[in-house]
PDB file of C-alpha atoms in Angstrom:
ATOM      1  CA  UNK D   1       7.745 -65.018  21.387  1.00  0.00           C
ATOM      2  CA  UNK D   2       5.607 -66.677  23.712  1.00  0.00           C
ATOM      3  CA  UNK D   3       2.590 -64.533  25.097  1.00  0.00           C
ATOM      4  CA  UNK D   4       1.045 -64.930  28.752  1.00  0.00           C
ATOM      5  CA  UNK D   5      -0.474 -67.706  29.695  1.00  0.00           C
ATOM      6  CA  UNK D   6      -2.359 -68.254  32.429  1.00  0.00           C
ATOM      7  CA  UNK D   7      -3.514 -71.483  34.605  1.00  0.00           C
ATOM      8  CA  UNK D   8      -5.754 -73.219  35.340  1.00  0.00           C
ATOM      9  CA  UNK D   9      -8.322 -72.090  32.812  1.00  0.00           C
ATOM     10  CA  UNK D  10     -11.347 -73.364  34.840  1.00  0.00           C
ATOM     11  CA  UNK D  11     -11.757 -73.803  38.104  1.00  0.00           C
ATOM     12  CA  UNK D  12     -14.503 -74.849  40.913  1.00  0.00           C
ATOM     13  CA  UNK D  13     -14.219 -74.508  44.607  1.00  0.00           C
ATOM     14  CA  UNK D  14     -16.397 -74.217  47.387  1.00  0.00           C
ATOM     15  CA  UNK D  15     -16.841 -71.034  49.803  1.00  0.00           C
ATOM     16  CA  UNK D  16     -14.372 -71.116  52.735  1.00  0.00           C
ATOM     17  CA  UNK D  17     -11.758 -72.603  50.383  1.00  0.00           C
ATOM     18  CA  UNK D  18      -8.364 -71.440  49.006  1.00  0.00           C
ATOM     19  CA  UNK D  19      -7.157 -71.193  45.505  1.00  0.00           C
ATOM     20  CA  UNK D  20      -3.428 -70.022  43.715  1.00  0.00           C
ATOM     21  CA  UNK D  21      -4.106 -68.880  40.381  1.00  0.00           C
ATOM     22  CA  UNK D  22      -0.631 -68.944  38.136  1.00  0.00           C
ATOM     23  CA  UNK D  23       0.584 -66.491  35.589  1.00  0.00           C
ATOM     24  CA  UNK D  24       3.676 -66.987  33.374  1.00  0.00           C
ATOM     25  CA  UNK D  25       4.599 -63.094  31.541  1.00  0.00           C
ATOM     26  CA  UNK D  26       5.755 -62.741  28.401  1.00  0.00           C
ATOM     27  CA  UNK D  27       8.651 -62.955  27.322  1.00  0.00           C
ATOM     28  CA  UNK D  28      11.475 -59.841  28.960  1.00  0.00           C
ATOM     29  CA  UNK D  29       8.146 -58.273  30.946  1.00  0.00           C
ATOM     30  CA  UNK D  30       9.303 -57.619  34.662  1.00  0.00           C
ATOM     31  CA  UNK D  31       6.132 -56.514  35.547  1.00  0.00           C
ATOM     32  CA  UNK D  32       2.488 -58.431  36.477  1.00  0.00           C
ATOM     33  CA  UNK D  33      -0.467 -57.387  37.137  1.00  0.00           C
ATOM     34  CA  UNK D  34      -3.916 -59.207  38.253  1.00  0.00           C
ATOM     35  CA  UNK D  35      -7.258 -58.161  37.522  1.00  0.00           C
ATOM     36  CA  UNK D  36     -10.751 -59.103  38.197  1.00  0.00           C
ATOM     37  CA  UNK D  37     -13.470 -59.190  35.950  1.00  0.00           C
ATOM     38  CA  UNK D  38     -16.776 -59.778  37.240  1.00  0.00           C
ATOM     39  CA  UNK D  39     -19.624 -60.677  34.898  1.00  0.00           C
ATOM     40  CA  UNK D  40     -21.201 -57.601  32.749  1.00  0.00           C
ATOM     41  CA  UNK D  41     -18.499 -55.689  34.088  1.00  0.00           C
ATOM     42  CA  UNK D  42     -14.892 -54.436  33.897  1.00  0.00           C
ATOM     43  CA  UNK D  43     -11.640 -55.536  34.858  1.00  0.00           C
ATOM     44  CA  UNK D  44     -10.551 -54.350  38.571  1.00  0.00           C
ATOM     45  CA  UNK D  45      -7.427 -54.052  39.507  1.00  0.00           C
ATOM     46  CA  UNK D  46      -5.834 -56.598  42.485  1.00  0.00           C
ATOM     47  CA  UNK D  47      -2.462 -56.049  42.513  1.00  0.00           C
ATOM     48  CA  UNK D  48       1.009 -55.170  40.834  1.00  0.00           C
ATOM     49  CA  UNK D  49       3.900 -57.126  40.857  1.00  0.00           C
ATOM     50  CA  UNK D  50       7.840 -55.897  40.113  1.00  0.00           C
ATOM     51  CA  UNK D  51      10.820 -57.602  40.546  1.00  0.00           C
ATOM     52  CA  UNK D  52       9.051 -59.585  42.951  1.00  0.00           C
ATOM     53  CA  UNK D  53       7.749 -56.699  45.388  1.00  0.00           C
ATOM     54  CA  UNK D  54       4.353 -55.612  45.261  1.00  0.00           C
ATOM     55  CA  UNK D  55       3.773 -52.249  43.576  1.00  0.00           C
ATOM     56  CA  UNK D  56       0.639 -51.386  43.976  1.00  0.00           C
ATOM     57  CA  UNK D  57      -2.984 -52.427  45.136  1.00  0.00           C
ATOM     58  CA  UNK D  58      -5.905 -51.600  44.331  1.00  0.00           C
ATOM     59  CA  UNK D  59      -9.636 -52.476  46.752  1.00  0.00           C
ATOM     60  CA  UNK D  60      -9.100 -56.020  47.244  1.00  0.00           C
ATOM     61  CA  UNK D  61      -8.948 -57.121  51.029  1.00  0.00           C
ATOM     62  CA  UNK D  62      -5.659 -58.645  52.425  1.00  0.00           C
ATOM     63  CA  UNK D  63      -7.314 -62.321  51.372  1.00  0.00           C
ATOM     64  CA  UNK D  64      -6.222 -61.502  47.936  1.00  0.00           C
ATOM     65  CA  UNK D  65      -2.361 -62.138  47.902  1.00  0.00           C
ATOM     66  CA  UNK D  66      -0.087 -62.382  45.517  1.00  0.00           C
ATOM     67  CA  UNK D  67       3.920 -63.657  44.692  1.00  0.00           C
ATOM     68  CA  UNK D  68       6.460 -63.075  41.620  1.00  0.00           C
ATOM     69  CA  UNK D  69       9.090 -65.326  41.153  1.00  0.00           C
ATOM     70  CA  UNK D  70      12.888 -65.246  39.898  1.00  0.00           C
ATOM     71  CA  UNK D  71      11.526 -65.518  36.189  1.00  0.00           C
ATOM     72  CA  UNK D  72       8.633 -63.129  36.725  1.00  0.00           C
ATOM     73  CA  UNK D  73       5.710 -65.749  36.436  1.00  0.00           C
ATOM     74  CA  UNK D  74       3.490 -64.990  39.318  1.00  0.00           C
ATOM     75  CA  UNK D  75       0.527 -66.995  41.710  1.00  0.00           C
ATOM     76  CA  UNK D  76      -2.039 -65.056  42.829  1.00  0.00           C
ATOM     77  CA  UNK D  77      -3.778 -66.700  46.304  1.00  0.00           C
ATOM     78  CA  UNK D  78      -7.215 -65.810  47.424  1.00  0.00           C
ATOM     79  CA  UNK D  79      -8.048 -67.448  51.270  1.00  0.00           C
ATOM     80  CA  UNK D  80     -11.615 -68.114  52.363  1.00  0.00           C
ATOM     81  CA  UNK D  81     -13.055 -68.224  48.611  1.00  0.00           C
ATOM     82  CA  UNK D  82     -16.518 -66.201  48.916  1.00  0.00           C
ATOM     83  CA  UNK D  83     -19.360 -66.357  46.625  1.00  0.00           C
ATOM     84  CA  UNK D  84     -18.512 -63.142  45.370  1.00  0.00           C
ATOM     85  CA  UNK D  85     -14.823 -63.980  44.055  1.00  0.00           C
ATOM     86  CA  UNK D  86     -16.613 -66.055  41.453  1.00  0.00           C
ATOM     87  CA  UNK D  87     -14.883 -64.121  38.490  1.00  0.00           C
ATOM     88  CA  UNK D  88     -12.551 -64.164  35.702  1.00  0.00           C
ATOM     89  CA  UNK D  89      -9.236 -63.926  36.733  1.00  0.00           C
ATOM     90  CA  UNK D  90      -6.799 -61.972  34.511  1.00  0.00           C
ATOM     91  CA  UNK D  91      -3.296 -61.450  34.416  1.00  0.00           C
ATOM     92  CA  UNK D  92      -0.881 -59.385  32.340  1.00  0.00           C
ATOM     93  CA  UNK D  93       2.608 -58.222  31.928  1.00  0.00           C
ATOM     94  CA  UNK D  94       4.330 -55.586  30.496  1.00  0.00           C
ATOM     95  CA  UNK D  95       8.118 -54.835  29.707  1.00  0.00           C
ATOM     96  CA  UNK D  96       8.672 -52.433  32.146  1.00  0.00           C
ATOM     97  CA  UNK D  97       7.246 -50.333  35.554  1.00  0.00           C
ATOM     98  CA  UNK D  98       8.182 -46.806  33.970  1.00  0.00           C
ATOM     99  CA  UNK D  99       5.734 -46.388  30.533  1.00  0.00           C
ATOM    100  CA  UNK D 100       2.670 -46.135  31.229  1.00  0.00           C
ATOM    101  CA  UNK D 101       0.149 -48.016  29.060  1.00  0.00           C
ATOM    102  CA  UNK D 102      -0.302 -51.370  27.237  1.00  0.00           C
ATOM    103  CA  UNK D 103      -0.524 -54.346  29.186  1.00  0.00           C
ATOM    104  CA  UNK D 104      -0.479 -57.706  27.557  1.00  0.00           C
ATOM    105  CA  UNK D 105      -3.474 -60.073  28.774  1.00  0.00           C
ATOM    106  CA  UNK D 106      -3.315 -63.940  29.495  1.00  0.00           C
ATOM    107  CA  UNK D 107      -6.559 -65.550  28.700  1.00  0.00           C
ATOM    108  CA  UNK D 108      -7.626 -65.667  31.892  1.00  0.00           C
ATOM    109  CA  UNK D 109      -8.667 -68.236  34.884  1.00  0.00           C
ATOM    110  CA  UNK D 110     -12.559 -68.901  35.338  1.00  0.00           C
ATOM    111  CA  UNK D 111     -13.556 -69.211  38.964  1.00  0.00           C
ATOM    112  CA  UNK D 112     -16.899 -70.493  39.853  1.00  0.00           C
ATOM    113  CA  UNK D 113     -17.268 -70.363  43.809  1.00  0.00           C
ATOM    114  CA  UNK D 114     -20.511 -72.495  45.033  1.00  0.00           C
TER     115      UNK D 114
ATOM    116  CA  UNK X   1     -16.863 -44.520  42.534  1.00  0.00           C
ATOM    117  CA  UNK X   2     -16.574 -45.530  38.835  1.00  0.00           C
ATOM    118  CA  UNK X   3     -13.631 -43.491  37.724  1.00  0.00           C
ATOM    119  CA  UNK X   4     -13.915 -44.953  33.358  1.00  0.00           C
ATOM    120  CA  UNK X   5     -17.526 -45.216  32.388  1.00  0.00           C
ATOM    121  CA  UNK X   6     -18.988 -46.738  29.482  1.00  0.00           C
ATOM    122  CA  UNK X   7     -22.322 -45.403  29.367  1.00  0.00           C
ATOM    123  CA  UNK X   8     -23.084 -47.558  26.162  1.00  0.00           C
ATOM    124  CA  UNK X   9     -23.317 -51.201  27.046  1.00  0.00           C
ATOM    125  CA  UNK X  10     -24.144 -52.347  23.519  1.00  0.00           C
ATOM    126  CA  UNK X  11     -23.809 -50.652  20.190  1.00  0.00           C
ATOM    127  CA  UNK X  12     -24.691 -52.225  16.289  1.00  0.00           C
ATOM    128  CA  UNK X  13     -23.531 -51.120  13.630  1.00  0.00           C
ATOM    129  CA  UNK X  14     -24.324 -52.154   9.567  1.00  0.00           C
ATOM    130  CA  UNK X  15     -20.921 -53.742   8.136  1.00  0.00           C
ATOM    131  CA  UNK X  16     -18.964 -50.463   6.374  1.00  0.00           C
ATOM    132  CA  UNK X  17     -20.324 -47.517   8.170  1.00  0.00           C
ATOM    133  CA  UNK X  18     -18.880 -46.070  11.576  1.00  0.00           C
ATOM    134  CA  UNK X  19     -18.655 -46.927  15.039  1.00  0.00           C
ATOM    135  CA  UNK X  20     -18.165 -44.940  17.283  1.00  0.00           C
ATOM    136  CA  UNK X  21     -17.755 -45.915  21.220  1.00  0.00           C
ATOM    137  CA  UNK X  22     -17.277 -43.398  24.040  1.00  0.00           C
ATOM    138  CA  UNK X  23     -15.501 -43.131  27.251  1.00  0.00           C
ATOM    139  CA  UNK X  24     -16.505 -40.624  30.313  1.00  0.00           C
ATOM    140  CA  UNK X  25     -13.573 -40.443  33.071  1.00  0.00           C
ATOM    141  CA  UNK X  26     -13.863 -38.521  36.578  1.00  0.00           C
ATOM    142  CA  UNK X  27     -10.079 -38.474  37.592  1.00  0.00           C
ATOM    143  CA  UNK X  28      -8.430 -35.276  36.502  1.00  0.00           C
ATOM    144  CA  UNK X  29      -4.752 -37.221  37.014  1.00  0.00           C
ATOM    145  CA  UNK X  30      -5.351 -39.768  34.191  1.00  0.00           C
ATOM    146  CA  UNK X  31      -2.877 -38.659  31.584  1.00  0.00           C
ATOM    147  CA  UNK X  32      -2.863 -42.106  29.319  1.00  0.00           C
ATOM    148  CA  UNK X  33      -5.886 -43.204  27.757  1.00  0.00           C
ATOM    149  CA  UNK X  34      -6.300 -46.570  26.129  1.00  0.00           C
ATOM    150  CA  UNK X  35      -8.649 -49.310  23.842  1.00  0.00           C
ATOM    151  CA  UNK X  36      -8.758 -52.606  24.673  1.00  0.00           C
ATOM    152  CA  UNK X  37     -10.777 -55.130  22.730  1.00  0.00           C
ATOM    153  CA  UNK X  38     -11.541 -58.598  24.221  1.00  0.00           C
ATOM    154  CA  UNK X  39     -12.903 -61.598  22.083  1.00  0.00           C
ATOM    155  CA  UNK X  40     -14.970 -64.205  24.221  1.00  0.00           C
ATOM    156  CA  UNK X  41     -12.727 -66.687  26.016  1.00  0.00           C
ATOM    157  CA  UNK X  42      -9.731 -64.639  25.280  1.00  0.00           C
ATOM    158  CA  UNK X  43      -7.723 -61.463  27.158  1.00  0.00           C
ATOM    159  CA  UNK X  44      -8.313 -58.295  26.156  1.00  0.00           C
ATOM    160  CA  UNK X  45      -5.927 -56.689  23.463  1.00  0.00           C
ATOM    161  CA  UNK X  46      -4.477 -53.593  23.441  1.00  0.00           C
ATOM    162  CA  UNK X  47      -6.237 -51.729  20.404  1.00  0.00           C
ATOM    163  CA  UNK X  48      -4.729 -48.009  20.380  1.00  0.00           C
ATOM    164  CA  UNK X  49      -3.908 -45.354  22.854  1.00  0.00           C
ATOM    165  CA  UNK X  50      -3.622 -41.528  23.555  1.00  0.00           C
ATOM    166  CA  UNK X  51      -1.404 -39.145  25.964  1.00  0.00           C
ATOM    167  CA  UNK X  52      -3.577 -36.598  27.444  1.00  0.00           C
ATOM    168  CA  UNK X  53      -1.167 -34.079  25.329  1.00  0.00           C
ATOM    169  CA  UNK X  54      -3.114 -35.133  22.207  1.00  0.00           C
ATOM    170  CA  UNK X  55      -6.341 -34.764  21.596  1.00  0.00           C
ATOM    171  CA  UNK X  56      -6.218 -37.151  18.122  1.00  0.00           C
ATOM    172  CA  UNK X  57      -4.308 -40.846  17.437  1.00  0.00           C
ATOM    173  CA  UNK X  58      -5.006 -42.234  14.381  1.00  0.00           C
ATOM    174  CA  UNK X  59      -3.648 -46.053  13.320  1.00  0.00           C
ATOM    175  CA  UNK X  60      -5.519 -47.641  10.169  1.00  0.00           C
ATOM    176  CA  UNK X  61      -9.107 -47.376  10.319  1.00  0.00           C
ATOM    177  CA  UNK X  62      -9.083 -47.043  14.102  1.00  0.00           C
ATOM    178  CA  UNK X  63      -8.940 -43.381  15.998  1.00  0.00           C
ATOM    179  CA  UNK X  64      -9.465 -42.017  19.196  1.00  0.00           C
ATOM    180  CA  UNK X  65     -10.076 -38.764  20.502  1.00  0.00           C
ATOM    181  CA  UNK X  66      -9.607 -37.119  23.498  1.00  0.00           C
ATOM    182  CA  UNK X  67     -11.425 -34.185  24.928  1.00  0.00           C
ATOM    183  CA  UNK X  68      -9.686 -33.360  28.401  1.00  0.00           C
ATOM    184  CA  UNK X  69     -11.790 -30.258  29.060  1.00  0.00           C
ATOM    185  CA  UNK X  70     -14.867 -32.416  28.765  1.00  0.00           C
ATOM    186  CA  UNK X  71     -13.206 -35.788  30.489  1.00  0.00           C
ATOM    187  CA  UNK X  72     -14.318 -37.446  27.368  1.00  0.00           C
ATOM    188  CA  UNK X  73     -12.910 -40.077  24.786  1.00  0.00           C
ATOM    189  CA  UNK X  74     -14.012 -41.608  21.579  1.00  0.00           C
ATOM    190  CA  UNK X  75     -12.699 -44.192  19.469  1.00  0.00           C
ATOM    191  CA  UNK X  76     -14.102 -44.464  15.917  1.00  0.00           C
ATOM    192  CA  UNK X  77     -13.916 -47.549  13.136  1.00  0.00           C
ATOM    193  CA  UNK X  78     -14.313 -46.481   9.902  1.00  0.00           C
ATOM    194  CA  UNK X  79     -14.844 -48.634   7.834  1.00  0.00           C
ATOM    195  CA  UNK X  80     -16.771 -51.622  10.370  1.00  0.00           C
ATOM    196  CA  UNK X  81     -16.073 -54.781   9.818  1.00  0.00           C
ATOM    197  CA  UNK X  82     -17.689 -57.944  11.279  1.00  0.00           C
ATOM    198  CA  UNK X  83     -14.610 -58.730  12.668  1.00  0.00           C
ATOM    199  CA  UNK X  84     -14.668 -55.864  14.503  1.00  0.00           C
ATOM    200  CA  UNK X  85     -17.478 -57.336  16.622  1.00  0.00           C
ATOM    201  CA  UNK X  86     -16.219 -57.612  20.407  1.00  0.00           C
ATOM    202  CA  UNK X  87     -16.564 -55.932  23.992  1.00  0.00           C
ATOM    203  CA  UNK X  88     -14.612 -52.967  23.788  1.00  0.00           C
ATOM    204  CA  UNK X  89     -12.529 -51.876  27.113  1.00  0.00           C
ATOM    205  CA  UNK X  90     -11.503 -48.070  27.011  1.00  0.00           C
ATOM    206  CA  UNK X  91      -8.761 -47.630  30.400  1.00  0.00           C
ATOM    207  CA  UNK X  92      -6.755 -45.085  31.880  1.00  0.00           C
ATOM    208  CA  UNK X  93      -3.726 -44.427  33.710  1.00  0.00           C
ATOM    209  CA  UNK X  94      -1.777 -41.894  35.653  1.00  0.00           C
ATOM    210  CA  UNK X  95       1.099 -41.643  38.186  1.00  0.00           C
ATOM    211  CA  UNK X  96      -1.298 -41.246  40.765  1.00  0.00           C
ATOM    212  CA  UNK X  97      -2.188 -44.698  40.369  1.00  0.00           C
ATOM    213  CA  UNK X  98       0.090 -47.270  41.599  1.00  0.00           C
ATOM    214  CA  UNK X  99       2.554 -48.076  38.914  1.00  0.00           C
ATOM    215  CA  UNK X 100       0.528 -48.347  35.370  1.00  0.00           C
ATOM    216  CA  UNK X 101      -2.411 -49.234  37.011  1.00  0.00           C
ATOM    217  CA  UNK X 102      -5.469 -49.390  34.482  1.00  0.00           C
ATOM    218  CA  UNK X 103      -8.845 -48.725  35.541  1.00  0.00           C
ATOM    219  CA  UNK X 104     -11.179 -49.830  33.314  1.00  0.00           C
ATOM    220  CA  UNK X 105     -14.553 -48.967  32.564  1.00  0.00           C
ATOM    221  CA  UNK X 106     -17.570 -51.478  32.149  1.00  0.00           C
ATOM    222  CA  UNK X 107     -17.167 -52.334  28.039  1.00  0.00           C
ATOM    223  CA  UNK X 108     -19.563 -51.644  25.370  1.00  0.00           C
ATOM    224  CA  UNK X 109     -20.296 -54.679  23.173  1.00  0.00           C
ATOM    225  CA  UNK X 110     -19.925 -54.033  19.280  1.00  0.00           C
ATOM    226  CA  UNK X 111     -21.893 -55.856  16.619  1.00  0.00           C
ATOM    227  CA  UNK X 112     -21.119 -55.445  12.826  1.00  0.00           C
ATOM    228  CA  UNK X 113     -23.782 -56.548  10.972  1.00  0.00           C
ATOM    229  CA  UNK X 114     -22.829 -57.710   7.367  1.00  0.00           C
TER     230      UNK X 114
END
């Protein structure tokens, strides 16, 4: 069973830029969500995806955007790359909208924005 | 408005004797409680959980407890091992939330001393 993996694993852009962050689910999930996790600090939630729709957002402005494809990988685009999206970037599925609870975590994208 | 706090960002702990790292939530409509551990350069992993209809889940040398009167969890180790050593995530979820959203709080870092 492959788990979710998540690309690039670094990345550096400059501020003004755009970036698409990819996510591939595990195995049977339907469901993806992205998260941010600044330094010292948490992971926020972006966005939900299932079957392809967005399900949910949380505080992110409309910059942060997001797809899910046919085989439930899914890119996550940020437009006009500020200082402060410099973050770890983390996806995760899990098997199903309904049941609430564990999520399964990529490793994450690094993005540095100078 | 941190909803999950960690009000421990670091905690260490002598190889064999208990940890124990706590959780403070705000939002009265979490009903799903859950640990997350996350190993440098890696996602987090989903530890253990608890529905807000228990106030005890127990699996191996891991437990958490819930106190909903006091919006208060805990998860113990007992025995710590150095392998235990790793940012510890607790998050929580409700229907409120869009889909199974997890908010997070900031971590507490746990070092097992040998």
């Amino acid at each position: 069973e492959t788990g979710v993996t998540q690309s690039p694993t670094h990345l550096i852009k400059t501020r003004g830029q755009q970036v698409t962050l990819r996510c591939s689910s595990q195995s049977g999930h339907n469901t993806v969500s992205w998260y941010q996790q600044a330094l010292g600090q948490g992971p926020q939630f972006i966005f939900q995806y299932y079957r392809e729709e967005e399900n949910g957002r949380g505080n992110f402005p409309p910059r942060f955007s997001g797809l899910q494809f046919p085989n439930y990988s899914s890119e996550l685009n940020v437009n006009a790359l500020e200082l402060d999206d410099s973050a770890l970037y983390l996806c995760a599925s899990s098997p199903a909208l309904a049941g609430l609870g564990e999520q399964f975590f990529g490793p994450g994208t690094r993005l540095t924005v100078l | 408005d941190q909803q999950v706090k960690q009000n421990s960002p670091s905690l260490s702990v002598q190889e064999g004797r208990i940890s124990i790292l706590n959780c403070d939530y705000t939002n009265s409509m979490f009903d799903y409680f859950l640990w997350y551990k996350k190993y440098p350069a890696e996602g987090p992993t989903f530890l253990i959980s608890i529905s807000s209809i228990k106030d005890k889940n127990e699996d191996g040398r891991f437990t958490v407890f819930l106190n909903k009167s006091a919006k208060h969890l805990s998860l113990h180790i007992v025995p710590s091992q150095p392998g235990d050593s790793a940012v510890y995530f607790c998050a929580a979820s409700g229907w409120d939330n869009a889909g199974n959203m997890l908010t997070f709080g900031g971590g507490t870092r746990l070092m097992v001393k040998p």
